[in-house]
Amino acid sequence: MDTPRSSGHAVARTDSAGAISGTCVMEQVREPCTIVIFGATGDLTSRKLFPALADLCAHQSLPRDFLIVGASRSSLGDADFRERMHQSLTEYAPDDEAIWSRVKERLFYHQLSYDEPGNFQALARFLADLEKERSLPANRLYYVATPPTVYEDIARNLGQAGLAKEDDGYSRIVIEKPFGRDLASARQLDAVVHEHFREHQVFRIDHYLAKETVQNILLLRFANAIFEPLWNRNYIDHVGITAAESIGVEHRAGFYDNAGVLRDMFQNHMMQLLSLCAMEPPCVFSAERVRDEKTKVYRALRPFPVDRIDEHLILGQYSAGMVNGAKVPAYVDEPGVAPDSLTPTYATMKVYVDNWRWQGVPFYITSGKRLTEKRTEIVVQFKEVPVSMFREVMGEHITANRLTLSIQPKEEVSMTFQTKQPGPMCLRTVNMHFDYAQGFSAPKVDAYAKVLLDCMLGDHTLFWRQDGVELCWGFLTPILVECDCPDQAEKLHLYKAGSHGPQAATKLLPDPNGE
Ligand code: BG6
């Protein structure tokens, strides 16, 4: 059922001066829940999931009765697992002893092999016993935080052990991107998942969607009357969507060298940012209606002319350089990367959305590792005024307005416009600026905390739907096929770590100063 998002979302009220007066509190899960984390000894669990669960506990968003069961191949006891999770809190979250003592009693560990159906029967008994001892319903969230190679095994074995059934509570499976590595494998994964789970039980995570500043894109567009009338081809010249990172491949070479930037960032995060910028307003803020509108954007993506791909796509790979004052190796010298690897770590793409609103407006989408700085932002570049009535004194050119949505690490909205400089008749570009850090004092909710919370609440709004996944793979797969072909070396532009990316990209991208 597609219900508008409202239950549990407190409404903030503004007073006449516009200040927030009501309390806008975090949603709270009321129904007891058992969270089973596959890949419990992995990096994602320690760095993100467990700290996020502790964060939810601190916000009193978790239900009164909850259990966390770590499941993975390592041979550990409950005590060892608790020790690891305590360590993760010390490293990645504010170390709060009160929270730890509340959580630790609810932590358990179950060893299994993902490809052993019998081990999942044992897991089913283990969960049933835990819940029975505490008189809890079988509400279960299965979070798959493993390498993608075992997703199908886990879904199949959960199903075969009867763990996908919803007889005595809900059963939900949470899958991290990447959802496949091309259109065919995405369909194959989905078919396996759907042999056992129905769509309402499946949550496909894209943590970008849960970032506050990403959620704000829809609010900025559709809770204000002033932007939407201008939000189209008549007023917008182009849109830039950038997710630059200063980090390299880190310890994920095994995954990354087989994926590259297009699969790692474009098929998911970048496509979501694009759809939030380009979609039509849904009639109501509900999971299905929001996702319907995103799907229409993906359907309208203009396929790349594969014989002229360089006019639309520049790929790069970092060479050795300096980042934040430290020397860093080339991608091919990173541990675990093949020395002759042609995997792109940077891409910039010019994309068109073929519909009435966006016809002819290019979206420049860029993401790369080992760039100058971490910066995720959306820049909406408006057109210049149709004619300069000041041309006699100031010439024809007047710098056009620009709206920047800074997603991270700066969390800001800023708008440039022209003002008269004091004194002679000259224009000056000034900036109107809103900074989240100054605007709100409420504690921030981490993206992983938000997705976990929504999974427990059963709210799909911030998750991928399979039609969107397939449409995006449908758009990217021909490009990937072209990029994977033997003459790929020529298409890969090296760029120095710590730079702005390959020089070749400047030919594709618009002038950053809007001149
Ligand atoms: C992940 C990618 O999904 O997102 C990583 O796999 C990337 O390669 C990360 O570094 C970026 O996330 P964030 O939240 O730090 O921008």
Coordinates of C-alpha atoms and ligand atoms in Angstrom, one line a residue:
M1 CA 0.0 0.0 0.0
D2 CA 1.3 3.5 -0.9
T3 CA 0.7 5.8 2.0
P4 CA 1.7 9.4 2.1
R5 CA 4.7 10.0 4.4
S6 CA 3.2 11.4 7.5
S7 CA 2.9 8.9 10.3
G8 CA 5.6 9.5 12.9
H9 CA 6.9 12.7 11.1
A10 CA 6.3 15.5 13.5
V11 CA 5.5 18.8 11.9
A12 CA 7.7 21.8 12.5
R13 CA 5.8 25.1 12.8
T14 CA 7.3 28.4 12.0
D15 CA 6.4 31.6 13.8
S16 CA 5.6 34.9 12.1
A17 CA 9.3 35.7 11.9
G18 CA 10.0 32.4 10.2
A19 CA 11.8 30.7 13.1
I20 CA 11.1 27.1 13.8
S21 CA 8.9 26.9 16.9
G22 CA 7.5 23.5 17.1
T23 CA 9.5 20.4 17.7
C24 CA 10.4 18.3 14.7
V25 CA 11.4 15.1 16.3
M26 CA 12.8 11.9 14.8
E27 CA 10.4 9.2 14.0
Q28 CA 10.2 6.3 16.5
V29 CA 9.8 2.7 15.7
R30 CA 7.3 1.1 18.0
E31 CA 7.1 -2.5 16.9
P32 CA 9.8 -4.8 18.3
C33 CA 12.4 -5.8 15.6
T34 CA 15.3 -8.1 15.1
I35 CA 18.0 -6.8 12.9
V36 CA 20.1 -9.5 11.3
I37 CA 23.3 -8.2 9.7
F38 CA 25.0 -10.4 7.2
G39 CA 28.6 -9.4 6.8
A40 CA 28.7 -8.5 10.5
T41 CA 32.5 -8.6 10.8
G42 CA 33.0 -6.4 7.7
D43 CA 33.9 -2.8 7.4
L44 CA 30.4 -1.5 6.6
T45 CA 29.0 -2.9 9.8
S46 CA 31.8 -1.4 12.0
R47 CA 32.1 2.0 10.3
K48 CA 28.4 2.7 9.4
L49 CA 25.7 0.3 10.5
F50 CA 26.5 -0.3 14.1
P51 CA 27.3 3.4 14.9
A52 CA 24.0 4.2 13.1
L53 CA 22.1 1.8 15.2
A54 CA 23.7 3.3 18.3
D55 CA 22.8 6.7 17.1
L56 CA 19.1 5.6 16.6
C57 CA 19.2 4.2 20.2
A58 CA 20.5 7.6 21.4
H59 CA 17.7 9.4 19.7
Q60 CA 15.2 6.9 21.2
S61 CA 14.1 5.9 17.7
L62 CA 14.6 2.2 18.2
P63 CA 11.8 0.2 19.6
R64 CA 11.8 -0.7 23.3
D65 CA 12.5 -4.3 22.3
F66 CA 15.1 -4.8 19.6
L67 CA 17.8 -7.4 19.0
I68 CA 20.8 -7.2 16.7
V69 CA 22.2 -10.4 15.4
G70 CA 25.5 -10.4 13.6
A71 CA 25.9 -13.2 11.0
S72 CA 29.0 -13.9 9.0
R73 CA 31.6 -16.6 8.2
S74 CA 34.1 -15.8 11.0
S75 CA 34.0 -18.0 14.0
L76 CA 33.1 -15.7 16.9
G77 CA 31.1 -15.9 20.1
D78 CA 28.7 -13.3 21.4
A79 CA 31.3 -11.9 23.6
D80 CA 33.8 -11.4 20.8
F81 CA 31.2 -9.8 18.6
R82 CA 30.2 -7.5 21.4
E83 CA 33.8 -6.5 21.9
R84 CA 34.2 -5.7 18.2
M85 CA 31.0 -3.6 18.2
H86 CA 32.2 -1.7 21.3
Q87 CA 35.4 -1.0 19.5
S88 CA 33.5 0.3 16.5
L89 CA 31.6 2.7 18.8
T90 CA 34.8 3.9 20.3
E91 CA 36.2 4.6 16.8
Y92 CA 33.3 5.8 14.8
A93 CA 30.7 7.2 17.2
P94 CA 30.7 9.3 20.3
D95 CA 31.6 6.8 23.0
D96 CA 28.5 6.8 25.2
E97 CA 28.6 4.2 27.9
A98 CA 24.8 4.5 28.6
I99 CA 24.0 3.7 25.0
W100 CA 26.5 0.9 24.9
S101 CA 25.1 -0.8 28.1
R102 CA 21.6 -0.6 26.5
V103 CA 22.7 -2.1 23.2
K104 CA 25.2 -4.7 24.4
E105 CA 22.7 -7.0 26.0
R106 CA 20.8 -7.1 22.7
L107 CA 23.7 -8.1 20.6
F108 CA 24.2 -11.7 19.4
Y109 CA 26.3 -13.5 16.9
H110 CA 25.6 -16.5 14.6
Q111 CA 28.2 -18.0 12.4
L112 CA 27.2 -19.2 8.9
S113 CA 28.4 -19.8 5.4
Y114 CA 26.3 -17.8 2.9
D115 CA 26.1 -20.7 0.5
E116 CA 25.1 -23.4 3.0
P117 CA 21.3 -23.8 3.0
G118 CA 21.6 -25.8 6.3
N119 CA 23.2 -22.9 8.1
F120 CA 20.2 -20.8 7.3
Q121 CA 17.9 -23.4 8.8
A122 CA 20.0 -23.1 11.9
L123 CA 19.7 -19.3 11.8
A124 CA 16.0 -19.7 11.6
R125 CA 16.0 -21.8 14.8
F126 CA 18.4 -19.4 16.5
L127 CA 16.2 -16.4 15.8
A128 CA 13.0 -18.2 16.8
D129 CA 14.6 -19.2 20.1
L130 CA 15.8 -15.6 20.8
E131 CA 12.4 -14.2 20.1
K132 CA 10.5 -16.9 22.0
E133 CA 12.6 -16.3 25.2
R134 CA 11.6 -12.6 25.0
S135 CA 8.1 -13.1 23.7
L136 CA 8.8 -11.0 20.6
P137 CA 7.0 -11.2 17.3
A138 CA 9.1 -12.3 14.3
N139 CA 9.7 -8.9 12.8
R140 CA 13.0 -9.2 11.0
L141 CA 15.2 -7.0 9.0
Y142 CA 17.9 -8.8 7.1
Y143 CA 20.6 -6.4 6.2
V144 CA 22.9 -7.7 3.5
A145 CA 26.2 -5.9 4.2
T146 CA 28.4 -8.4 2.3
P147 CA 30.2 -8.4 -1.0
P148 CA 27.7 -8.4 -3.9
T149 CA 28.9 -11.9 -5.0
V150 CA 26.9 -13.5 -2.2
Y151 CA 23.7 -11.5 -2.4
E152 CA 21.9 -14.2 -4.5
D153 CA 23.0 -17.0 -2.1
I154 CA 21.7 -15.1 0.9
A155 CA 18.3 -14.2 -0.6
R156 CA 17.9 -17.8 -1.9
N157 CA 18.9 -19.4 1.4
L158 CA 16.8 -17.1 3.5
G159 CA 13.8 -18.0 1.3
Q160 CA 14.5 -21.7 1.4
A161 CA 14.8 -21.6 5.2
G162 CA 11.3 -20.0 5.4
L163 CA 12.8 -16.7 6.7
A164 CA 11.1 -14.6 4.0
K165 CA 7.6 -15.6 5.3
E166 CA 5.6 -13.0 7.0
D167 CA 3.4 -15.3 9.1
D168 CA 4.2 -13.9 12.5
G169 CA 5.6 -10.4 11.7
Y170 CA 7.3 -8.7 8.8
S171 CA 10.4 -9.9 7.0
R172 CA 12.4 -7.4 5.0
I173 CA 15.6 -7.7 3.0
V174 CA 17.9 -4.8 2.7
I175 CA 20.4 -4.8 -0.2
E176 CA 23.2 -2.4 -0.6
K177 CA 24.1 -1.2 -4.1
P178 CA 25.6 -2.3 -6.5
F179 CA 22.4 -4.1 -7.7
G180 CA 24.2 -6.1 -10.4
R181 CA 27.0 -5.0 -12.7
D182 CA 24.9 -4.4 -15.8
L183 CA 21.3 -4.8 -16.9
A184 CA 21.3 -8.6 -17.3
S185 CA 22.9 -9.2 -13.8
A186 CA 20.6 -6.7 -12.2
R187 CA 17.6 -8.6 -13.6
Q188 CA 19.1 -11.9 -12.5
L189 CA 19.6 -10.7 -8.9
D190 CA 16.1 -9.3 -8.8
A191 CA 14.6 -12.6 -10.1
V192 CA 16.4 -14.5 -7.3
V193 CA 15.2 -12.1 -4.7
H194 CA 11.7 -12.2 -6.0
E195 CA 11.5 -16.0 -5.9
H196 CA 11.2 -15.5 -2.2
F197 CA 10.4 -11.9 -1.3
R198 CA 7.7 -9.7 -2.6
E199 CA 8.5 -6.2 -3.6
H200 CA 7.2 -4.6 -0.4
Q201 CA 9.8 -6.7 1.5
V202 CA 12.7 -5.4 -0.5
F203 CA 14.7 -2.3 0.4
R204 CA 17.5 -1.3 -2.1
I205 CA 19.7 1.2 -0.3
D206 CA 21.4 4.2 -1.8
H207 CA 22.7 6.1 1.2
Y208 CA 22.8 9.4 -0.8
L209 CA 19.1 9.6 -0.7
A210 CA 19.1 9.7 3.1
K211 CA 21.5 12.6 3.3
E212 CA 19.6 15.6 4.7
T213 CA 20.8 17.9 2.0
V214 CA 19.8 15.4 -0.7
Q215 CA 16.3 15.1 0.8
N216 CA 16.2 18.9 0.8
I217 CA 16.3 19.0 -3.0
L218 CA 12.6 18.1 -3.2
L219 CA 11.7 20.4 -0.4
L220 CA 13.5 23.3 -1.9
R221 CA 11.9 22.7 -5.2
F222 CA 8.4 21.8 -4.2
A223 CA 7.8 23.6 -0.8
N224 CA 8.7 27.0 -2.3
A225 CA 6.7 28.8 -5.0
I226 CA 9.6 30.8 -6.4
F227 CA 11.9 28.1 -7.9
E228 CA 9.6 25.9 -9.8
P229 CA 8.3 28.4 -12.4
L230 CA 12.0 29.0 -13.4
W231 CA 13.0 25.3 -13.2
N232 CA 13.0 24.5 -16.9
R233 CA 14.6 24.9 -20.3
N234 CA 13.3 28.5 -20.6
Y235 CA 15.4 29.8 -17.8
I236 CA 18.1 27.1 -17.0
D237 CA 21.2 27.0 -19.2
H238 CA 22.7 23.8 -17.7
V239 CA 22.9 21.8 -14.5
G240 CA 26.1 20.5 -13.0
I241 CA 26.0 17.6 -10.6
T242 CA 29.4 16.8 -9.0
A243 CA 30.6 14.3 -6.4
A244 CA 34.3 14.8 -6.0
E245 CA 36.3 12.9 -3.5
S246 CA 39.8 13.3 -2.2
I247 CA 40.1 9.8 -1.0
G248 CA 41.4 7.0 -3.3
V249 CA 40.3 3.5 -3.6
E250 CA 41.3 2.8 0.0
H251 CA 41.0 -0.9 1.1
R252 CA 38.3 -1.6 -1.5
A253 CA 40.4 -2.4 -4.5
G254 CA 39.0 -5.9 -4.9
F255 CA 35.6 -4.5 -5.5
Y256 CA 36.5 -1.2 -7.1
D257 CA 38.9 -2.5 -9.7
N258 CA 36.1 -4.6 -11.1
A259 CA 33.6 -1.8 -11.0
G260 CA 35.1 1.6 -11.7
V261 CA 33.4 4.9 -11.2
L262 CA 30.5 4.4 -13.6
R263 CA 29.2 1.3 -11.7
D264 CA 30.3 2.6 -8.3
M265 CA 28.9 6.1 -8.4
F266 CA 26.9 6.8 -11.6
Q267 CA 24.5 3.9 -11.7
N268 CA 23.2 4.9 -8.2
H269 CA 24.1 8.1 -6.4
M270 CA 24.6 10.3 -9.5
M271 CA 21.4 9.0 -11.2
Q272 CA 19.5 9.7 -8.0
L273 CA 20.8 13.3 -7.8
L274 CA 19.9 13.8 -11.4
S275 CA 16.3 12.5 -11.0
L276 CA 15.8 14.7 -7.9
C277 CA 16.8 17.7 -9.9
A278 CA 14.9 16.8 -13.0
M279 CA 11.7 15.1 -11.9
E280 CA 8.2 16.5 -12.0
P281 CA 6.4 17.2 -8.7
P282 CA 4.5 14.1 -7.6
C283 CA 0.9 14.6 -6.6
V284 CA 1.7 13.4 -3.1
F285 CA 4.8 12.7 -1.1
S286 CA 4.6 8.9 -1.0
A287 CA 7.1 6.2 -1.9
E288 CA 5.3 5.1 -5.1
R289 CA 4.4 8.5 -6.4
V290 CA 8.0 9.9 -5.8
R291 CA 9.5 6.8 -7.5
D292 CA 7.1 7.0 -10.4
E293 CA 8.3 10.5 -11.2
K294 CA 12.0 9.5 -10.9
T295 CA 11.3 6.6 -13.2
K296 CA 10.0 9.0 -15.8
V297 CA 13.3 10.9 -15.8
Y298 CA 15.3 7.7 -16.3
R299 CA 13.0 6.7 -19.1
A300 CA 13.6 10.1 -20.8
L301 CA 17.5 9.9 -20.7
R302 CA 18.8 10.3 -24.2
P303 CA 20.9 7.3 -25.2
F304 CA 24.5 8.1 -26.0
P305 CA 25.6 7.9 -29.6
V306 CA 28.1 5.0 -29.1
D307 CA 30.1 6.0 -32.2
R308 CA 30.6 9.5 -30.8
I309 CA 30.9 8.6 -27.1
D310 CA 33.8 11.1 -26.5
E311 CA 31.5 14.0 -27.1
H312 CA 29.5 12.9 -24.1
L313 CA 31.9 11.1 -21.8
I314 CA 35.4 11.6 -20.5
L315 CA 37.0 8.9 -18.4
G316 CA 40.1 9.3 -16.2
Q317 CA 42.3 7.4 -13.8
Y318 CA 44.5 9.0 -11.2
S319 CA 48.3 9.0 -11.3
A320 CA 50.5 9.7 -8.4
G321 CA 50.2 13.2 -6.8
M322 CA 49.7 15.1 -3.6
V323 CA 46.4 15.2 -1.7
N324 CA 46.1 17.4 1.4
G325 CA 49.8 17.9 1.5
A326 CA 50.6 14.2 1.4
K327 CA 52.1 12.1 -1.4
V328 CA 49.7 9.5 -2.7
P329 CA 50.3 6.6 -5.2
A330 CA 48.8 6.2 -8.6
Y331 CA 45.7 4.1 -8.8
V332 CA 47.6 1.3 -10.5
D333 CA 50.1 1.2 -7.5
E334 CA 47.3 0.9 -4.9
P335 CA 47.4 -2.4 -3.1
G336 CA 45.1 -4.9 -4.8
V337 CA 44.8 -3.0 -8.1
A338 CA 46.1 -4.7 -11.2
P339 CA 49.3 -2.9 -12.4
D340 CA 47.8 -2.6 -15.9
S341 CA 44.3 -1.8 -14.8
L342 CA 42.2 0.4 -17.1
T343 CA 39.5 1.0 -14.5
P344 CA 38.3 4.6 -14.6
T345 CA 38.3 6.4 -11.3
Y346 CA 36.9 9.6 -12.8
A347 CA 34.1 10.3 -15.3
T348 CA 32.3 13.3 -16.5
M349 CA 29.2 12.9 -18.6
K350 CA 26.9 15.2 -20.6
V351 CA 23.4 13.9 -20.3
Y352 CA 20.1 15.1 -21.8
V353 CA 16.7 14.4 -20.5
D354 CA 14.4 14.3 -23.5
N355 CA 11.1 15.8 -22.3
W356 CA 9.3 19.2 -22.6
R357 CA 10.8 20.6 -19.4
W358 CA 14.5 19.8 -20.2
Q359 CA 14.8 19.6 -23.9
G360 CA 18.2 20.9 -24.9
V361 CA 19.5 21.5 -21.3
P362 CA 22.7 19.6 -20.7
F363 CA 23.3 17.9 -17.3
Y364 CA 27.0 17.6 -16.6
I365 CA 27.6 14.8 -14.2
T366 CA 31.0 14.3 -12.7
S367 CA 32.5 12.1 -10.1
G368 CA 36.0 11.1 -9.3
K369 CA 38.4 9.9 -6.7
R370 CA 41.6 11.6 -5.6
L371 CA 40.5 15.0 -6.7
T372 CA 41.4 18.3 -5.0
E373 CA 38.8 18.1 -2.3
K374 CA 35.6 16.3 -1.2
R375 CA 32.7 18.3 -2.7
T376 CA 29.3 17.1 -3.6
E377 CA 27.1 19.8 -5.1
I378 CA 24.4 20.6 -7.7
V379 CA 24.8 23.8 -9.6
V380 CA 21.8 25.2 -11.5
Q381 CA 23.1 27.7 -14.0
F382 CA 20.4 30.1 -15.1
K383 CA 20.5 31.8 -18.5
E384 CA 21.6 35.3 -19.0
V385 CA 19.1 38.1 -19.1
P386 CA 17.7 38.3 -22.7
V387 CA 19.1 41.8 -23.3
S388 CA 21.4 44.0 -21.3
M389 CA 19.7 47.4 -20.9
F390 CA 23.0 48.6 -19.4
R391 CA 25.0 47.8 -22.5
E392 CA 26.0 51.4 -23.1
V393 CA 27.7 51.6 -19.8
M394 CA 28.5 48.0 -18.9
G395 CA 28.5 46.0 -22.2
E396 CA 26.3 43.2 -23.3
H397 CA 27.4 40.5 -20.8
I398 CA 25.8 40.2 -17.5
T399 CA 26.8 37.2 -15.4
A400 CA 23.8 34.9 -15.0
N401 CA 22.3 33.8 -11.8
R402 CA 23.4 30.6 -10.2
L403 CA 21.8 28.4 -7.6
T404 CA 24.2 26.0 -5.7
L405 CA 23.0 23.2 -3.5
S406 CA 26.0 22.1 -1.6
I407 CA 25.4 18.6 -0.4
Q408 CA 28.6 17.8 1.5
P409 CA 30.8 18.5 3.3
K410 CA 29.4 22.1 3.1
E411 CA 25.7 21.9 3.6
E412 CA 24.4 25.1 2.1
V413 CA 22.1 26.7 -0.4
S414 CA 23.4 29.8 -2.2
M415 CA 22.2 32.0 -4.9
T416 CA 24.2 34.5 -6.9
F417 CA 22.7 37.6 -8.3
Q418 CA 23.8 41.0 -9.5
T419 CA 23.8 44.2 -7.5
K420 CA 25.0 47.7 -8.2
Q421 CA 28.4 48.4 -6.8
P422 CA 28.4 51.6 -4.7
G423 CA 29.8 54.6 -6.7
P424 CA 30.1 54.2 -10.4
M425 CA 27.6 52.3 -12.5
C426 CA 29.1 48.8 -12.1
L427 CA 27.7 45.4 -11.4
R428 CA 28.9 43.1 -8.7
T429 CA 28.0 39.5 -8.2
V430 CA 26.8 38.8 -4.7
N431 CA 25.7 35.7 -2.9
M432 CA 22.6 34.9 -0.8
H433 CA 23.5 32.1 1.4
F434 CA 21.9 29.6 3.8
D435 CA 24.0 27.3 5.9
Y436 CA 22.4 24.3 7.5
A437 CA 24.8 24.5 10.4
Q438 CA 23.6 27.9 11.3
G439 CA 20.0 27.5 10.4
F440 CA 19.2 24.5 12.6
S441 CA 20.4 23.3 15.9
A442 CA 18.7 19.9 16.0
P443 CA 21.0 16.9 16.0
K444 CA 21.8 15.7 12.6
V445 CA 20.7 12.2 11.6
D446 CA 23.3 10.2 9.8
A447 CA 22.3 8.8 6.4
Y448 CA 22.7 5.1 7.5
A449 CA 20.6 5.8 10.7
K450 CA 17.9 7.3 8.4
V451 CA 17.8 4.3 6.1
L452 CA 17.8 1.8 8.9
L453 CA 15.0 3.7 10.5
D454 CA 12.9 3.8 7.3
C455 CA 13.4 0.1 6.8
M456 CA 12.0 -0.6 10.2
L457 CA 9.1 1.8 9.5
G458 CA 8.5 0.1 6.1
D459 CA 8.9 3.4 4.2
H460 CA 10.3 2.9 0.7
T461 CA 10.5 6.6 -0.3
L462 CA 14.3 6.8 0.0
F463 CA 15.0 3.5 -1.7
W464 CA 15.5 2.3 -5.3
R465 CA 12.6 0.6 -7.0
Q466 CA 13.6 -2.1 -9.5
D467 CA 12.2 -0.3 -12.6
G468 CA 14.5 2.6 -11.8
V469 CA 17.5 0.3 -11.3
E470 CA 16.8 -1.4 -14.7
L471 CA 16.3 1.8 -16.6
C472 CA 19.6 3.3 -15.3
W473 CA 21.4 0.1 -16.2
G474 CA 19.6 0.2 -19.6
F475 CA 21.1 3.7 -20.1
L476 CA 24.6 2.8 -18.8
T477 CA 25.1 -0.7 -20.1
P478 CA 25.8 0.2 -23.8
I479 CA 28.3 2.9 -22.5
L480 CA 30.0 0.3 -20.3
V481 CA 30.2 -2.2 -23.1
E482 CA 31.8 0.5 -25.3
C483 CA 34.2 1.5 -22.5
D484 CA 35.1 -2.2 -21.7
C485 CA 36.3 -2.8 -25.3
P486 CA 40.0 -3.4 -26.1
D487 CA 40.8 0.1 -27.3
Q488 CA 39.8 1.5 -23.9
A489 CA 43.3 2.6 -23.1
E490 CA 43.0 5.5 -25.6
K491 CA 39.8 6.7 -23.9
L492 CA 41.3 6.8 -20.4
H493 CA 42.8 10.1 -19.5
L494 CA 45.3 10.2 -16.6
Y495 CA 45.0 13.0 -14.1
K496 CA 47.3 13.8 -11.2
A497 CA 46.0 12.9 -7.7
G498 CA 45.0 16.1 -6.0
S499 CA 44.0 17.8 -9.3
H500 CA 40.6 18.8 -10.7
G501 CA 40.6 15.8 -13.0
P502 CA 41.8 15.2 -16.5
Q503 CA 42.5 18.1 -18.7
A504 CA 40.3 16.6 -21.4
A505 CA 37.2 17.1 -19.3
T506 CA 37.5 20.9 -19.6
K507 CA 36.5 20.5 -23.3
L508 CA 33.3 18.8 -22.3
L509 CA 32.4 20.9 -19.3
P510 CA 31.0 24.4 -19.4
D511 CA 33.2 27.3 -18.2
P512 CA 33.1 27.1 -14.4
N513 CA 32.7 30.9 -14.1
G514 CA 29.7 30.9 -16.4
E515 CA 31.4 33.3 -18.8
Ligands
BG6_1 C1 29.9 4.7 -2.0 C2 31.0 4.4 -3.0 O1 28.7 4.2 -2.4 O2 29.9 6.1 -1.8 C3 32.3 4.9 -2.6 O3 31.0 2.9 -3.2 C4 32.2 6.4 -2.3 O4 33.3 4.6 -3.6 C5 31.1 6.6 -1.3 O5 33.5 6.8 -1.7 C6 30.9 8.1 -1.2 O6 29.9 8.3 -0.2 P1 29.9 9.7 0.7 O7 28.7 9.5 1.5 O8 31.2 9.7 1.4 O9 29.8 10.8 -0.4

